[in-house]
Amino acid sequence: MMDKIRRYIFAWRYRRAVRQAKNLAGLFGMKYYVISLNGKLRVVLKQTIRELIRRKRFRKGVTLDDIEKSALFVTN
């Protein structure tokens, strides 16, 4: 029962994050990613991810392509 509730909550948060990413991409014309960061779903701008990589927020050797492959959703 708890597993179903967790999946439902995750699906709700995922749909909400995707909707937010699409809206922001439509407004600003930039690429947004939905990624899991610190156990939460985050809508992050591509430029922000580049900055996080420069600041060593991700482990050594991680590139933008790696993050794009593991992202849950990527806007066009």
mmCIF file of N, CA and C in Angstrom:
data_model
loop_
_atom_site.group_PDB
_atom_site.id
_atom_site.type_symbol
_atom_site.label_atom_id
_atom_site.label_comp_id
_atom_site.label_asym_id
_atom_site.label_seq_id
_atom_site.Cartn_x
_atom_site.Cartn_y
_atom_site.Cartn_z
ATOM 1 N N MET A 1 0.819 -1.197 0.000
ATOM 2 C CA MET A 1 0.000 0.000 0.000
ATOM 3 C C MET A 1 0.868 1.268 0.000
ATOM 4 N N MET A 2 1.884 1.273 0.860
ATOM 5 C CA MET A 2 2.758 2.444 0.935
ATOM 6 C C MET A 2 3.517 2.649 -0.367
ATOM 7 N N ASP A 3 3.849 1.558 -1.036
ATOM 8 C CA ASP A 3 4.567 1.660 -2.302
ATOM 9 C C ASP A 3 3.708 2.362 -3.352
ATOM 10 N N LYS A 4 2.419 2.032 -3.389
ATOM 11 C CA LYS A 4 1.512 2.696 -4.324
ATOM 12 C C LYS A 4 1.399 4.185 -4.035
ATOM 13 N N ILE A 5 1.337 4.525 -2.769
ATOM 14 C CA ILE A 5 1.236 5.933 -2.390
ATOM 15 C C ILE A 5 2.502 6.679 -2.794
ATOM 16 N N ARG A 6 3.671 6.071 -2.562
ATOM 17 C CA ARG A 6 4.935 6.710 -2.948
ATOM 18 C C ARG A 6 5.013 6.909 -4.455
ATOM 19 N N ARG A 7 4.587 5.898 -5.208
ATOM 20 C CA ARG A 7 4.602 6.025 -6.668
ATOM 21 C C ARG A 7 3.639 7.108 -7.133
ATOM 22 N N TYR A 8 2.488 7.201 -6.514
ATOM 23 C CA TYR A 8 1.511 8.219 -6.861
ATOM 24 C C TYR A 8 2.067 9.613 -6.594
ATOM 25 N N ILE A 9 2.703 9.784 -5.430
ATOM 26 C CA ILE A 9 3.280 11.086 -5.082
ATOM 27 C C ILE A 9 4.402 11.441 -6.039
ATOM 28 N N PHE A 10 5.261 10.460 -6.379
ATOM 29 C CA PHE A 10 6.345 10.724 -7.323
ATOM 30 C C PHE A 10 5.785 11.111 -8.684
ATOM 31 N N ALA A 11 4.755 10.412 -9.146
ATOM 32 C CA ALA A 11 4.155 10.721 -10.440
ATOM 33 C C ALA A 11 3.555 12.126 -10.433
ATOM 34 N N TRP A 12 2.934 12.512 -9.340
ATOM 35 C CA TRP A 12 2.351 13.846 -9.239
ATOM 36 C C TRP A 12 3.441 14.912 -9.289
ATOM 37 N N ARG A 13 4.525 14.699 -8.538
ATOM 38 C CA ARG A 13 5.637 15.655 -8.535
ATOM 39 C C ARG A 13 6.322 15.709 -9.890
ATOM 40 N N TYR A 14 6.437 14.562 -10.551
ATOM 41 C CA TYR A 14 7.064 14.508 -11.867
ATOM 42 C C TYR A 14 6.250 15.299 -12.897
ATOM 43 N N ARG A 15 4.940 15.071 -12.929
ATOM 44 C CA ARG A 15 4.081 15.804 -13.863
ATOM 45 C C ARG A 15 4.141 17.305 -13.605
ATOM 46 N N ARG A 16 4.173 17.685 -12.352
ATOM 47 C CA ARG A 16 4.249 19.093 -11.984
ATOM 48 C C ARG A 16 5.576 19.710 -12.447
ATOM 49 N N ALA A 17 6.671 18.971 -12.273
ATOM 50 C CA ALA A 17 7.981 19.469 -12.685
ATOM 51 C C ALA A 17 8.072 19.577 -14.205
ATOM 52 N N VAL A 18 7.515 18.602 -14.911
ATOM 53 C CA VAL A 18 7.533 18.634 -16.379
ATOM 54 C C VAL A 18 6.720 19.817 -16.884
ATOM 55 N N ARG A 19 5.581 20.056 -16.287
ATOM 56 C CA ARG A 19 4.747 21.190 -16.677
ATOM 57 C C ARG A 19 5.489 22.505 -16.448
ATOM 58 N N GLN A 20 6.168 22.611 -15.323
ATOM 59 C CA GLN A 20 6.925 23.819 -15.027
ATOM 60 C C GLN A 20 8.074 24.000 -16.025
ATOM 61 N N ALA A 21 8.767 22.914 -16.363
ATOM 62 C CA ALA A 21 9.879 22.995 -17.321
ATOM 63 C C ALA A 21 9.383 23.424 -18.699
ATOM 64 N N LYS A 22 8.261 22.882 -19.125
ATOM 65 C CA LYS A 22 7.710 23.265 -20.428
ATOM 66 C C LYS A 22 7.298 24.730 -20.453
ATOM 67 N N ASN A 23 6.679 25.189 -19.369
ATOM 68 C CA ASN A 23 6.269 26.590 -19.300
ATOM 69 C C ASN A 23 7.470 27.528 -19.353
ATOM 70 N N LEU A 24 8.506 27.223 -18.589
ATOM 71 C CA LEU A 24 9.695 28.067 -18.573
ATOM 72 C C LEU A 24 10.404 28.049 -19.920
ATOM 73 N N ALA A 25 10.466 26.883 -20.547
ATOM 74 C CA ALA A 25 11.115 26.792 -21.860
ATOM 75 C C ALA A 25 10.336 27.597 -22.897
ATOM 76 N N GLY A 26 9.022 27.572 -22.804
ATOM 77 C CA GLY A 26 8.212 28.351 -23.722
ATOM 78 C C GLY A 26 8.355 29.846 -23.514
ATOM 79 N N LEU A 27 8.478 30.249 -22.258
ATOM 80 C CA LEU A 27 8.621 31.671 -21.946
ATOM 81 C C LEU A 27 9.971 32.231 -22.375
ATOM 82 N N PHE A 28 11.034 31.516 -22.032
ATOM 83 C CA PHE A 28 12.371 32.054 -22.213
ATOM 84 C C PHE A 28 13.123 31.461 -23.398
ATOM 85 N N GLY A 29 12.616 30.393 -23.989
ATOM 86 C CA GLY A 29 13.268 29.787 -25.144
ATOM 87 C C GLY A 29 14.592 29.128 -24.822
ATOM 88 N N MET A 30 14.748 28.636 -23.611
ATOM 89 C CA MET A 30 15.984 27.992 -23.198
ATOM 90 C C MET A 30 15.700 26.540 -22.828
ATOM 91 N N LYS A 31 16.763 25.766 -22.691
ATOM 92 C CA LYS A 31 16.638 24.345 -22.420
ATOM 93 C C LYS A 31 16.616 24.091 -20.911
ATOM 94 N N TYR A 32 15.626 23.343 -20.472
ATOM 95 C CA TYR A 32 15.473 23.012 -19.054
ATOM 96 C C TYR A 32 15.499 21.503 -18.880
ATOM 97 N N TYR A 33 16.011 21.070 -17.727
ATOM 98 C CA TYR A 33 16.088 19.655 -17.388
ATOM 99 C C TYR A 33 15.308 19.408 -16.104
ATOM 100 N N VAL A 34 14.664 18.251 -16.024
ATOM 101 C CA VAL A 34 14.082 17.786 -14.767
ATOM 102 C C VAL A 34 15.001 16.690 -14.284
ATOM 103 N N ILE A 35 15.700 16.954 -13.167
ATOM 104 C CA ILE A 35 16.647 15.983 -12.626
ATOM 105 C C ILE A 35 16.347 15.757 -11.155
ATOM 106 N N SER A 36 16.828 14.644 -10.656
ATOM 107 C CA SER A 36 16.720 14.347 -9.238
ATOM 108 C C SER A 36 17.991 14.851 -8.573
ATOM 109 N N LEU A 37 17.842 15.861 -7.727
ATOM 110 C CA LEU A 37 18.974 16.493 -7.065
ATOM 111 C C LEU A 37 18.678 16.532 -5.574
ATOM 112 N N ASN A 38 19.538 15.907 -4.783
ATOM 113 C CA ASN A 38 19.350 15.812 -3.332
ATOM 114 C C ASN A 38 18.032 15.123 -2.974
ATOM 115 N N GLY A 39 17.638 14.154 -3.767
ATOM 116 C CA GLY A 39 16.431 13.396 -3.476
ATOM 117 C C GLY A 39 15.131 14.083 -3.868
ATOM 118 N N LYS A 40 15.226 15.211 -4.545
ATOM 119 C CA LYS A 40 14.025 15.924 -4.965
ATOM 120 C C LYS A 40 14.097 16.181 -6.457
ATOM 121 N N LEU A 41 12.939 16.343 -7.063
ATOM 122 C CA LEU A 41 12.897 16.671 -8.485
ATOM 123 C C LEU A 41 13.092 18.175 -8.637
ATOM 124 N N ARG A 42 14.045 18.539 -9.471
ATOM 125 C CA ARG A 42 14.354 19.938 -9.687
ATOM 126 C C ARG A 42 14.263 20.273 -11.160
ATOM 127 N N VAL A 43 13.767 21.458 -11.461
ATOM 128 C CA VAL A 43 13.762 21.986 -12.816
ATOM 129 C C VAL A 43 14.956 22.925 -12.899
ATOM 130 N N VAL A 44 15.919 22.545 -13.746
ATOM 131 C CA VAL A 44 17.184 23.268 -13.776
ATOM 132 C C VAL A 44 17.480 23.713 -15.198
ATOM 133 N N LEU A 45 17.943 24.937 -15.335
ATOM 134 C CA LEU A 45 18.357 25.498 -16.608
ATOM 135 C C LEU A 45 19.697 24.884 -17.028
ATOM 136 N N LYS A 46 19.891 24.703 -18.322
ATOM 137 C CA LYS A 46 21.130 24.104 -18.829
ATOM 138 C C LYS A 46 22.348 24.909 -18.390
ATOM 139 N N GLN A 47 22.256 26.227 -18.416
ATOM 140 C CA GLN A 47 23.368 27.071 -17.994
ATOM 141 C C GLN A 47 23.693 26.864 -16.517
ATOM 142 N N THR A 48 22.686 26.625 -15.712
ATOM 143 C CA THR A 48 22.891 26.392 -14.291
ATOM 144 C C THR A 48 23.621 25.079 -14.067
ATOM 145 N N ILE A 49 23.297 24.074 -14.853
ATOM 146 C CA ILE A 49 23.986 22.790 -14.727
ATOM 147 C C ILE A 49 25.453 22.956 -15.087
ATOM 148 N N ARG A 50 25.738 23.725 -16.117
ATOM 149 C CA ARG A 50 27.135 23.993 -16.470
ATOM 150 C C ARG A 50 27.867 24.650 -15.307
ATOM 151 N N GLU A 51 27.216 25.591 -14.670
ATOM 152 C CA GLU A 51 27.820 26.270 -13.530
ATOM 153 C C GLU A 51 28.043 25.301 -12.366
ATOM 154 N N LEU A 52 27.092 24.416 -12.115
ATOM 155 C CA LEU A 52 27.245 23.433 -11.043
ATOM 156 C C LEU A 52 28.397 22.478 -11.330
ATOM 157 N N ILE A 53 28.592 22.119 -12.584
ATOM 158 C CA ILE A 53 29.715 21.254 -12.955
ATOM 159 C C ILE A 53 31.028 21.991 -12.704
ATOM 160 N N ARG A 54 31.093 23.263 -13.063
ATOM 161 C CA ARG A 54 32.307 24.062 -12.833
ATOM 162 C C ARG A 54 32.624 24.193 -11.349
ATOM 163 N N ARG A 55 31.583 24.269 -10.535
ATOM 164 C CA ARG A 55 31.779 24.415 -9.089
ATOM 165 C C ARG A 55 31.943 23.075 -8.375
ATOM 166 N N LYS A 56 32.100 21.997 -9.138
ATOM 167 C CA LYS A 56 32.349 20.648 -8.590
ATOM 168 C C LYS A 56 31.175 20.134 -7.757
ATOM 169 N N ARG A 57 29.956 20.513 -8.133
ATOM 170 C CA ARG A 57 28.764 20.021 -7.426
ATOM 171 C C ARG A 57 28.523 18.553 -7.735
ATOM 172 N N PHE A 58 28.927 18.139 -8.938
ATOM 173 C CA PHE A 58 28.821 16.745 -9.329
ATOM 174 C C PHE A 58 30.195 16.107 -9.202
ATOM 175 N N ARG A 59 30.243 14.787 -9.158
ATOM 176 C CA ARG A 59 31.529 14.123 -8.970
ATOM 177 C C ARG A 59 32.450 14.356 -10.170
ATOM 178 N N LYS A 60 33.717 14.123 -9.959
ATOM 179 C CA LYS A 60 34.734 14.401 -10.965
ATOM 180 C C LYS A 60 34.491 13.566 -12.217
ATOM 181 N N GLY A 61 34.578 14.200 -13.377
ATOM 182 C CA GLY A 61 34.427 13.500 -14.641
ATOM 183 C C GLY A 61 33.031 13.550 -15.234
ATOM 184 N N VAL A 62 32.058 14.050 -14.499
ATOM 185 C CA VAL A 62 30.691 14.132 -15.006
ATOM 186 C C VAL A 62 30.598 15.301 -15.986
ATOM 187 N N THR A 63 30.006 15.034 -17.137
ATOM 188 C CA THR A 63 29.844 16.073 -18.145
ATOM 189 C C THR A 63 28.359 16.405 -18.308
ATOM 190 N N LEU A 64 28.098 17.422 -19.086
ATOM 191 C CA LEU A 64 26.719 17.824 -19.350
ATOM 192 C C LEU A 64 25.974 16.724 -20.102
ATOM 193 N N ASP A 65 26.668 16.009 -20.985
ATOM 194 C CA ASP A 65 26.036 14.909 -21.721
ATOM 195 C C ASP A 65 25.596 13.793 -20.784
ATOM 196 N N ASP A 66 26.405 13.491 -19.771
ATOM 197 C CA ASP A 66 26.039 12.463 -18.798
ATOM 198 C C ASP A 66 24.771 12.845 -18.047
ATOM 199 N N ILE A 67 24.684 14.093 -17.672
ATOM 200 C CA ILE A 67 23.510 14.567 -16.942
ATOM 201 C C ILE A 67 22.289 14.561 -17.850
ATOM 202 N N GLU A 68 22.482 14.935 -19.111
ATOM 203 C CA GLU A 68 21.362 14.944 -20.052
ATOM 204 C C GLU A 68 20.827 13.538 -20.274
ATOM 205 N N LYS A 69 21.712 12.542 -20.313
ATOM 206 C CA LYS A 69 21.278 11.162 -20.497
ATOM 207 C C LYS A 69 20.504 10.646 -19.290
ATOM 208 N N SER A 70 20.920 11.074 -18.093
ATOM 209 C CA SER A 70 20.262 10.590 -16.884
ATOM 210 C C SER A 70 19.092 11.463 -16.440
ATOM 211 N N ALA A 71 18.869 12.581 -17.134
ATOM 212 C CA ALA A 71 17.766 13.474 -16.766
ATOM 213 C C ALA A 71 16.429 12.770 -17.003
ATOM 214 N N LEU A 72 15.472 13.070 -16.154
ATOM 215 C CA LEU A 72 14.151 12.458 -16.283
ATOM 216 C C LEU A 72 13.364 13.061 -17.439
ATOM 217 N N PHE A 73 13.612 14.355 -17.704
ATOM 218 C CA PHE A 73 12.914 15.038 -18.793
ATOM 219 C C PHE A 73 13.785 16.180 -19.291
ATOM 220 N N VAL A 74 13.821 16.376 -20.615
ATOM 221 C CA VAL A 74 14.579 17.457 -21.225
ATOM 222 C C VAL A 74 13.655 18.195 -22.181
ATOM 223 N N THR A 75 13.609 19.516 -22.070
ATOM 224 C CA THR A 75 12.802 20.293 -22.995
ATOM 225 C C THR A 75 13.573 20.479 -24.291
ATOM 226 N N ASN A 76 12.864 20.845 -25.342
ATOM 227 C CA ASN A 76 13.523 21.050 -26.638
ATOM 228 C C ASN A 76 14.033 22.453 -26.773
#
